[in-house]
Coordinates of C-alpha atoms in Angstrom, one line a residue:
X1 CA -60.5 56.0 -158.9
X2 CA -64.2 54.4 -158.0
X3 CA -66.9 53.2 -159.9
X4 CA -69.4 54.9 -161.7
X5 CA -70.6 52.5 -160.1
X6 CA -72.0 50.3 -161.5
X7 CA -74.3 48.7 -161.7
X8 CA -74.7 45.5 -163.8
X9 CA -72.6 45.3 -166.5
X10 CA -73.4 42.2 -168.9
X11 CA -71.4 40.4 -171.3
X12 CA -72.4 38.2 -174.5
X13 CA -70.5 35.6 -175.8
X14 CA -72.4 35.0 -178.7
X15 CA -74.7 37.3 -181.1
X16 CA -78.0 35.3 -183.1
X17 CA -78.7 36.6 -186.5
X18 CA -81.4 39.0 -186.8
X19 CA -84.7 38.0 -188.3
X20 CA -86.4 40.6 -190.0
X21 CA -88.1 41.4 -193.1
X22 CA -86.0 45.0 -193.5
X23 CA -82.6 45.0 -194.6
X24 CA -80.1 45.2 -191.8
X25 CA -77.7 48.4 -191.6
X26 CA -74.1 47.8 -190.9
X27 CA -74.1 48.7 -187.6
X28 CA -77.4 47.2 -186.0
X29 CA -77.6 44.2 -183.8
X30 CA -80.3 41.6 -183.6
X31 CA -82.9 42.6 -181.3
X32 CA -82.0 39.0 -179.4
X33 CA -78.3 39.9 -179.0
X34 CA -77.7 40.4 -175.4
X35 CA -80.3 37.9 -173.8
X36 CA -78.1 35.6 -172.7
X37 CA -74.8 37.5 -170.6
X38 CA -73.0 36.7 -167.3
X39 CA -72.0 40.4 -165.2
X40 CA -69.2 42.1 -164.9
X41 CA -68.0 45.1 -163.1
X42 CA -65.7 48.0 -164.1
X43 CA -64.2 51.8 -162.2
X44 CA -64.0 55.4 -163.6
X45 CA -63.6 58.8 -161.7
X46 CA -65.8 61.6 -161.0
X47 CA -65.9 63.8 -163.4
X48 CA -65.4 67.8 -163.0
X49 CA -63.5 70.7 -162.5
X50 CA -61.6 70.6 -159.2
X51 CA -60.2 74.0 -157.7
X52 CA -58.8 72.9 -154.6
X53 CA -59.2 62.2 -142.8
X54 CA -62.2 62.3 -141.9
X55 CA -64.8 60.9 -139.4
X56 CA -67.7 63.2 -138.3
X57 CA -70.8 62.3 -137.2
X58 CA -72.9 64.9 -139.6
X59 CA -70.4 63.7 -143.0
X60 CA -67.2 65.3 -144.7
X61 CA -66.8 68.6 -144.1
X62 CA -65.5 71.2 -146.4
X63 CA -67.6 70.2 -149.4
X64 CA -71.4 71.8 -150.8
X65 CA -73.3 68.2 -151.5
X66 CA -76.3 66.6 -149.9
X67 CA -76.4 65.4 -146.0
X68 CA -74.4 62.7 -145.2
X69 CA -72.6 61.2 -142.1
X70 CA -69.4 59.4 -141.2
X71 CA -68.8 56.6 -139.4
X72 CA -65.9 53.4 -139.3
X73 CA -65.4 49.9 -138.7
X74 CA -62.5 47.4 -137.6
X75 CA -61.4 44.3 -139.4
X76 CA -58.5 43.3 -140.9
X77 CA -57.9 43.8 -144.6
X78 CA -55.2 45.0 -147.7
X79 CA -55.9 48.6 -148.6
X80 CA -55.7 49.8 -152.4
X81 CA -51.8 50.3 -152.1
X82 CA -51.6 47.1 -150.9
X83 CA -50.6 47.9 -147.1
X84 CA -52.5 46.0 -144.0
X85 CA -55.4 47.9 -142.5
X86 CA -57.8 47.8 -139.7
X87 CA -59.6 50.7 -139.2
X88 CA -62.0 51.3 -142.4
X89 CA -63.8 54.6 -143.0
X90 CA -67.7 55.4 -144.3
X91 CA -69.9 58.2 -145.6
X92 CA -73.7 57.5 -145.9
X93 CA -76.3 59.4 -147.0
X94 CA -79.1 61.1 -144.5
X95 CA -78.6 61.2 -140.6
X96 CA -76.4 58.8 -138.3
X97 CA -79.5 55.9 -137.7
X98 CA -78.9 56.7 -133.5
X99 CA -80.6 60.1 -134.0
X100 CA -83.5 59.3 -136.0
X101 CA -86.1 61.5 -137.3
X102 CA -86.8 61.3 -141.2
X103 CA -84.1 62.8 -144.0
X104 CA -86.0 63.8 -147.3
X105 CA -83.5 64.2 -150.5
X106 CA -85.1 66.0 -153.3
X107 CA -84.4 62.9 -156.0
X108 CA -85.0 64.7 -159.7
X109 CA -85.6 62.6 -162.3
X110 CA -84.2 64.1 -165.9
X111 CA -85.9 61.7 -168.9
X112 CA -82.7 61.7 -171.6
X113 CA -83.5 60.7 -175.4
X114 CA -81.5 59.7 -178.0
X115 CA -81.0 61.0 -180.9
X116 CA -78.6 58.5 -183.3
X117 CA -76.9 60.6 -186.0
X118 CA -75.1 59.9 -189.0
X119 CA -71.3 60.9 -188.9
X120 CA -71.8 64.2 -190.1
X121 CA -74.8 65.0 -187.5
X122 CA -77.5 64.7 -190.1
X123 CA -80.8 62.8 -188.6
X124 CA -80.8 59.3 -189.6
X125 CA -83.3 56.7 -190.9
X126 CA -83.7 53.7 -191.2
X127 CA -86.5 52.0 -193.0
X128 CA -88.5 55.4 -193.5
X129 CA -88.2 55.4 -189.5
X130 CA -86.4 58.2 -187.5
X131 CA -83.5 56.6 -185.1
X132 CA -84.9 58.6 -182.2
X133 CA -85.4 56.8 -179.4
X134 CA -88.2 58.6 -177.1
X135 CA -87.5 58.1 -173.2
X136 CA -91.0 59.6 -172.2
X137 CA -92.9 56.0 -172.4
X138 CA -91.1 55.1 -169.6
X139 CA -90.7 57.8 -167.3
X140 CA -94.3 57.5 -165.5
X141 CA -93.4 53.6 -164.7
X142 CA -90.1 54.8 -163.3
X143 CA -91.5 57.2 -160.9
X144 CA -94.1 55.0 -160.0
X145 CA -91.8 52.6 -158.8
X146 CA -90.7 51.4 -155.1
X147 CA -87.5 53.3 -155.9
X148 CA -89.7 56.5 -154.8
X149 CA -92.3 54.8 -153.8
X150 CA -93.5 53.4 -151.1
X151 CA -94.0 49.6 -150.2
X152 CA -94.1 47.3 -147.4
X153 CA -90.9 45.6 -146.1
X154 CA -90.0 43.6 -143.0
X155 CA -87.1 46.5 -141.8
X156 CA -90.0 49.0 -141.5
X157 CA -93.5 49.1 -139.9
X158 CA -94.8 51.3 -141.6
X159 CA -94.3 50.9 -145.8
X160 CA -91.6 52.7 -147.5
X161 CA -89.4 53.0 -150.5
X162 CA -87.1 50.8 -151.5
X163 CA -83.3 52.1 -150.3
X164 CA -84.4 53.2 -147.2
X165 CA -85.6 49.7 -146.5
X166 CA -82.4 48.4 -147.1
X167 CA -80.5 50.8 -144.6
X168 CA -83.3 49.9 -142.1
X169 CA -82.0 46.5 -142.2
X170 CA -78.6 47.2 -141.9
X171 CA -78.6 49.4 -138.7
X172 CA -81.9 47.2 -137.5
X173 CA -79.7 46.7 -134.3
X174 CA -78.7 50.6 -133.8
X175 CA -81.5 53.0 -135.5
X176 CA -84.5 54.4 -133.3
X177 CA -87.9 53.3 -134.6
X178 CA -88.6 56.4 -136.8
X179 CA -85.2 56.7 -139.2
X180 CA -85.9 56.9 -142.6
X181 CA -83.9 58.3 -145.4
X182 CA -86.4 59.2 -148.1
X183 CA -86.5 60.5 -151.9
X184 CA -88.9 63.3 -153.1
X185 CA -89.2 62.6 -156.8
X186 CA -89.8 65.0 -159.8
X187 CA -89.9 64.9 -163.3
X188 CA -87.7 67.5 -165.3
X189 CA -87.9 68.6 -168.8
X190 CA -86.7 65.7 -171.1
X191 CA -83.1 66.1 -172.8
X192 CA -81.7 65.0 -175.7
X193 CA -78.2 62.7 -176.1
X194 CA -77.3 63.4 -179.6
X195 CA -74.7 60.7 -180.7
X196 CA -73.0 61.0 -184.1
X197 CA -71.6 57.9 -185.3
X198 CA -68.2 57.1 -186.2
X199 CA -67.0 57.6 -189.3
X200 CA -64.8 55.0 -188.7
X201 CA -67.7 52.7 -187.9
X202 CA -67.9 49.3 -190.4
X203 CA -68.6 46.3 -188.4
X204 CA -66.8 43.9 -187.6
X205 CA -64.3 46.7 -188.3
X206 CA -63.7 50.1 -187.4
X207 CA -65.3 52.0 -183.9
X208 CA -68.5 52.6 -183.5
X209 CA -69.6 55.0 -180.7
X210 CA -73.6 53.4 -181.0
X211 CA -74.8 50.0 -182.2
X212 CA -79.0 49.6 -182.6
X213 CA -81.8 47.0 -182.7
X214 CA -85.1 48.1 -183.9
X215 CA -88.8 46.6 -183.1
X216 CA -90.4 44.4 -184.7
X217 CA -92.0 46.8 -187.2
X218 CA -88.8 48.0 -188.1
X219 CA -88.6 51.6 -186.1
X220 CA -86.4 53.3 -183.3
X221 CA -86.0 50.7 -180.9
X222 CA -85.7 47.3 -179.1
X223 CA -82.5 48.5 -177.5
X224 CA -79.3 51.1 -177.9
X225 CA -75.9 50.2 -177.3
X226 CA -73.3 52.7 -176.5
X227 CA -69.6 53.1 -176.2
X228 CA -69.0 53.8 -173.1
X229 CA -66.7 57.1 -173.4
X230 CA -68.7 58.2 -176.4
X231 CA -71.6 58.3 -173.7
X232 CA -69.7 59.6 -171.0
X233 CA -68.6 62.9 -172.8
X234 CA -72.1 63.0 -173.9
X235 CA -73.8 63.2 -170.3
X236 CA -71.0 65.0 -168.7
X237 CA -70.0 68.9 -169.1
X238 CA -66.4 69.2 -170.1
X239 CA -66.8 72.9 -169.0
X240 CA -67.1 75.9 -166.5
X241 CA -68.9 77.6 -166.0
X242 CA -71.1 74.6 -167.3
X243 CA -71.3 73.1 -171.2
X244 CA -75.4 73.4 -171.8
X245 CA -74.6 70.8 -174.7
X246 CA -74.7 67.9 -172.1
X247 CA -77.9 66.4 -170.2
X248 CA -75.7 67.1 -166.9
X249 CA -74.8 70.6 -167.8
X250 CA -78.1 71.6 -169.4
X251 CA -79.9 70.5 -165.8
X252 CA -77.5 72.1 -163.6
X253 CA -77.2 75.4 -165.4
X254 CA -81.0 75.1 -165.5
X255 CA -81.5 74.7 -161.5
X256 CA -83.3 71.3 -162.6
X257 CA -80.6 69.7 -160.4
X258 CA -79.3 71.2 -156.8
X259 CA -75.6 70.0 -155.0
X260 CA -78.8 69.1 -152.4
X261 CA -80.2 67.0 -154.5
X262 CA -79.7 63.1 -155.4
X263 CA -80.0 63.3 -159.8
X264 CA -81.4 60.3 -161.8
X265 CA -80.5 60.3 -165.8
X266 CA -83.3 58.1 -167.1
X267 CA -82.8 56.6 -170.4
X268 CA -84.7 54.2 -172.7
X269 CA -83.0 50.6 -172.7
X270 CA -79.4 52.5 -173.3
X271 CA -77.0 50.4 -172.6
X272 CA -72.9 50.8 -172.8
X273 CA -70.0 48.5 -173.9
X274 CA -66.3 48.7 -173.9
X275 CA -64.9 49.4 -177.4
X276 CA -66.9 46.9 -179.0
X277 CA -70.1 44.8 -178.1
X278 CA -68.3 41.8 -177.3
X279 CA -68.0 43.9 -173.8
X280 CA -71.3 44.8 -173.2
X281 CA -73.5 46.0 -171.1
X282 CA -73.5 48.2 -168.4
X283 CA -77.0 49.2 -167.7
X284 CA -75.9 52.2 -165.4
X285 CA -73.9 54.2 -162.7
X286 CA -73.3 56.2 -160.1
X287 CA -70.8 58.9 -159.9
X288 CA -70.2 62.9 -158.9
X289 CA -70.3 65.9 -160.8
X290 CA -67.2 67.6 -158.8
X291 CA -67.8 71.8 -160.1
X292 CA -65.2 74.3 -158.3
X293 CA -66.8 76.7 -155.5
X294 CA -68.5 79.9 -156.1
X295 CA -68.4 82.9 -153.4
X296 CA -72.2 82.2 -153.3
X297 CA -71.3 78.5 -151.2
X298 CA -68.4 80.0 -149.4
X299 CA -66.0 78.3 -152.4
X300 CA -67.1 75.3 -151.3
X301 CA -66.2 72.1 -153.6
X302 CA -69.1 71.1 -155.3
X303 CA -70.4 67.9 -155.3
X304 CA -73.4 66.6 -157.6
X305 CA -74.7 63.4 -156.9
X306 CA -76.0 61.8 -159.8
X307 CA -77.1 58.1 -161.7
X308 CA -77.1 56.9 -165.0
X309 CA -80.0 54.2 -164.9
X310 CA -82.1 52.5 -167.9
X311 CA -85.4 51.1 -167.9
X312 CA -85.1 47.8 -168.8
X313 CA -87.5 46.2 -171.2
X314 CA -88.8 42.5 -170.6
X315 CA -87.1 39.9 -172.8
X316 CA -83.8 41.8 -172.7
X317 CA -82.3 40.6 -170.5
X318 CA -81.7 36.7 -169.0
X319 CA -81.7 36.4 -164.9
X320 CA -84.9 38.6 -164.4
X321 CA -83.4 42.2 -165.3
X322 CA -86.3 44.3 -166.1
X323 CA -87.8 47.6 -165.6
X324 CA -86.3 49.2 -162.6
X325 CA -83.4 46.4 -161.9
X326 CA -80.9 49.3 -162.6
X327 CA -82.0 51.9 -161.0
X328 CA -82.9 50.7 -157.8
X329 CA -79.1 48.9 -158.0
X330 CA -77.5 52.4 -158.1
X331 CA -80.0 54.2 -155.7
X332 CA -78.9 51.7 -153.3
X333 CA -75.6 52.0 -154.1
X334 CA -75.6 56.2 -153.9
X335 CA -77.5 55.9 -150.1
X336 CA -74.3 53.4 -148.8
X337 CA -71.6 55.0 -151.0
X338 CA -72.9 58.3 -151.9
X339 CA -69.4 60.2 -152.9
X340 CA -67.2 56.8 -154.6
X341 CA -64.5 56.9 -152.4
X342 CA -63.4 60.5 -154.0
X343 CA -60.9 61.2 -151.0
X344 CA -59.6 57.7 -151.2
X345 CA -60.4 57.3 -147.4
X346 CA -64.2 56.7 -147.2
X347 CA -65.8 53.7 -148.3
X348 CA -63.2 52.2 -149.0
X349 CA -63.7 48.6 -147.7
X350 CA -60.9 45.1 -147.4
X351 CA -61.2 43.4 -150.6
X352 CA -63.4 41.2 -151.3
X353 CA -64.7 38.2 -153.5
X354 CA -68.2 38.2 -154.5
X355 CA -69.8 34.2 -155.1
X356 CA -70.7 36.4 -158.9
X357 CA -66.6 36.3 -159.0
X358 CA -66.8 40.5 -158.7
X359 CA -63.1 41.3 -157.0
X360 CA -63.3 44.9 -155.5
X361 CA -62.5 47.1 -152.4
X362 CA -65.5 49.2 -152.1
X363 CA -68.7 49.5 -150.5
X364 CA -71.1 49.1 -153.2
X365 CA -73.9 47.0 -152.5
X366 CA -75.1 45.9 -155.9
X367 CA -71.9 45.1 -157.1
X368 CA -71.6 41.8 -154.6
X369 CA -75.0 40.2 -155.7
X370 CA -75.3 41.1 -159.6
X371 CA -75.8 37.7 -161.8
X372 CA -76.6 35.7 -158.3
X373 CA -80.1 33.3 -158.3
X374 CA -82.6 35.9 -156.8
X375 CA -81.0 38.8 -157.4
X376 CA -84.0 40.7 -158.1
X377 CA -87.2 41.0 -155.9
X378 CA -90.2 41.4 -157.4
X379 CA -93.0 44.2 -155.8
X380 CA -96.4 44.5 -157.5
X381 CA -97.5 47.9 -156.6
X382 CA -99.2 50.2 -158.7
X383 CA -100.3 47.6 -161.6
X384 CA -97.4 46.5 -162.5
X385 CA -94.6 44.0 -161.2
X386 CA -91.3 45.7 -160.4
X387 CA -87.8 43.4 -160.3
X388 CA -85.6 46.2 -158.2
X389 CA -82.6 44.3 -157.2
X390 CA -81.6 42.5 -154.0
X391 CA -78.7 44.3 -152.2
X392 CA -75.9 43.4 -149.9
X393 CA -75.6 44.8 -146.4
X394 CA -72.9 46.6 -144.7
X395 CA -72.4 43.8 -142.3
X396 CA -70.9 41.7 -145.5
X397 CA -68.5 44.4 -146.1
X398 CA -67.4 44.1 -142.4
X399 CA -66.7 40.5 -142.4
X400 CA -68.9 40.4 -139.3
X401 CA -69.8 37.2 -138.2
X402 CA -72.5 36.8 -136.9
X403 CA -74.4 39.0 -138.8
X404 CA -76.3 42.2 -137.0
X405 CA -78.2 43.4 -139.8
X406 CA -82.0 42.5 -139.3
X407 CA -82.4 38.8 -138.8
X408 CA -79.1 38.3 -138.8
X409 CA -78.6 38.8 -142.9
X410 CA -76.1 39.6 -145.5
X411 CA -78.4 40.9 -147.8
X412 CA -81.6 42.5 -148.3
X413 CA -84.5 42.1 -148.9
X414 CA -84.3 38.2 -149.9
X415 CA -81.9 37.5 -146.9
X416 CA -81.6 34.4 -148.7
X417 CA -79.5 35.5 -151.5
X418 CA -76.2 36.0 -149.8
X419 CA -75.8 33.7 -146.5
X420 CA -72.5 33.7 -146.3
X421 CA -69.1 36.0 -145.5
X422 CA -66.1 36.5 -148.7
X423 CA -63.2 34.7 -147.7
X424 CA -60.4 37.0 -146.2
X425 CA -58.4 38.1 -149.3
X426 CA -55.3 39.0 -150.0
X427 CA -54.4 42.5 -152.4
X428 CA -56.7 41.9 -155.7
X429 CA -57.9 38.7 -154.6
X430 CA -54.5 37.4 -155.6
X431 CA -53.8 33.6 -154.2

């Protein structure tokens, strides 16, 4: 079991009324609803369709995904079954930092819009207004961003994009001068999430599988909450060879999206909760599209590597979450834990206790500084201020002490967001 991997998940304690000049439907939310929310952190398998310990220096073998090397490190911890452990296994993305030279990872990026339904799949209105939510105004921000591309960071002389700076600070001490691992972005044809509601849905009663706020002038919308199944079995195909229906399966079967390839999922401030929105939000993830092998690969176990990210709209949010907060969370997340611990060996890390009160036994880097002060770091590039997320570094995960991450940090790149080490902990944090 691992993470989808998120990414910041935010909860709201309480819900404002909505002021508007239209009458409310039953199952919208006021566009103010989740501005104030503290983060939280949840787990889910890859999904796929499986059809059959390692440490290598050029990644796990036996698989069809994209580059990726092995390597371990020795402290004491508890691992997942609750056993003592000291050695602790990893898989990054790219080459081993010692050998240099530049990796390039075609990085798709697949625009998803939603299409809210009525129960019966008829097109729904509301206020003379299609609920359609278009993902194309934010797809040219997105790939103008320091996620793919480049800016200017202390771990590299020369400017680069955003997750490779973060490795480059975590192997300052061990990389030659030229490593980089580096994303070639492309826009895909938009998809379309259609999303029937529940006809169970009657709020505060009965499931919903989508909650909405509109804009100000009463159209298609502030924001778009999800459940978070509902959405899952809506990205995901639940068949092979694979189900066109979802945006995953319509882009594989498509060649949009290669086992080579690192996929992003872009969608318009669509957000996901837990049964109802009193668990809300998780504003994406990062997780595997695991496909049998063909005789084409050698029957090799396929691997898709793939995020679920949303822009981010200004106001939304409390704590500085905007634009590209998400994505760059799970981008950095995919490059230092690329295939979520799916043989239960790598990347599995000690547990550990975040100062956000996150308890988990993985290597994912966002995870540890979601909800801190200065978790995001703005970069104005390209006319607009960006708020990609600050990240921890390996060395944090390691419970080294000191530090040999680039000036002797925990995380990057404000190395002044987490200055100190977890305390040892026992299985599940448990006193």
């Amino acid at each position: 079991m691992k993470k989808f991997g998120p990414a910041s998940l935010l909860l709201m304690f309480a819900f404002a009324l909505p002021i508007s000049a239209f009458a409310q439907e039953a199952d919208e939310v006021s566009p103010d609803a989740i501005s104030h929310s503290h983060s939280m952190h949840a787990t889910t398998p890859p999904r796929g369709h499986k059809n059959g310990q390692d440490h290598a220096r050029f990644g796990l073998a036996g698989i069809d995904s994209i580059a990726n090397w092995n390597k371990h490190f020795i402290t004491g911890g508890i691992d997942p079954n609750g056993n003592p452990q000291h050695i602790w296994y990893y898989s990054m993305v790219g080459n081993p930092p010692e050998l240099g030279g530049t990796t390039v990872f075609n990085a798709p990026i697949v625009p998803v819009s939603v299409d809210l339904r009525t129960a019966d799949g008829s097109p729904r209105f509301v206020n003379g207004h299609p609920l359609f939510y278009d993902v194309r105004p934010f797809v040219q921000p997105t790939f103008n961003s320091p996620v793919f591309q480049n800016s200017n960071y202390t771990s590299s002389g020369v400017p680069t994009q955003f997750a490779d700076a973060v490795q480059r600070a975590e192997f300052a001490d061990k990389m030659k001068p030229g490593w980089h691992t580096v994303l070639a972005p492309s826009v895909k044809s938009t998809r379309v999430m259609q999303i029937n509601q529940d006809p169970t849905c009657a709020p505060p009663m009965g499931h919903c599988n989508y909650r909405f706020a509109l804009n100000a002038d009463g159209s298609c919308c502030r924001f778009v909450l999800v459940d978070i199944n509902t959405f899952i079995n809506e990205l995901f195909p639940s068949t092979f060879p694979f189900d066109n229906s979802t945006a995953i399966g319509s882009a594989e079967n498509a060649g949009d999206m290669t086992t080579k390839d690192i996929s992003t999922f872009l969608f318009p401030n669509t957000y996901l909760y837990f049964g109802d929105i009193s668990q809300c939000c998780v504003l994406g993830f990062h997780s595997l599209d695991l496909e049998p092998g063909i005789p084409s690969n050698g029957n090799l176990l396929r691997l898709y590597v793939v995020n679920y990210s949303s822009w981010i709209s200004p106001g939304i949010f409390g704590g500085g979450f905007q634009d590209v907060t998400a994505l760059s969370h799970e981008m950095s997340e995919i490059f230092n834990d690329p295939f979520v611990g799916v043989d239960g060996i790598h990347n599995v890390t000690p547990f550990w206790l975040s100062p956000n009160g996150n308890c988990q036994d993985d290597l994912e880097v966002g995870d540890v500084i979601e909800g801190l002060p200065n978790d995001v770091f703005p970069i104005t590039m390209n006319g607009r201020t960006y708020h990609p997320q600050n990240e921890a570094l390996l060395q944090w995960f390691e419970f080294q002490s000191p530090s040999s991450a680039l000036d002797g940090a925990y995380s990057y790149p404000d190395t002044g967001t987490l200055t100190a080490l977890s305390p040892p902990q026992n299985f599940a944090c448990k006193p």
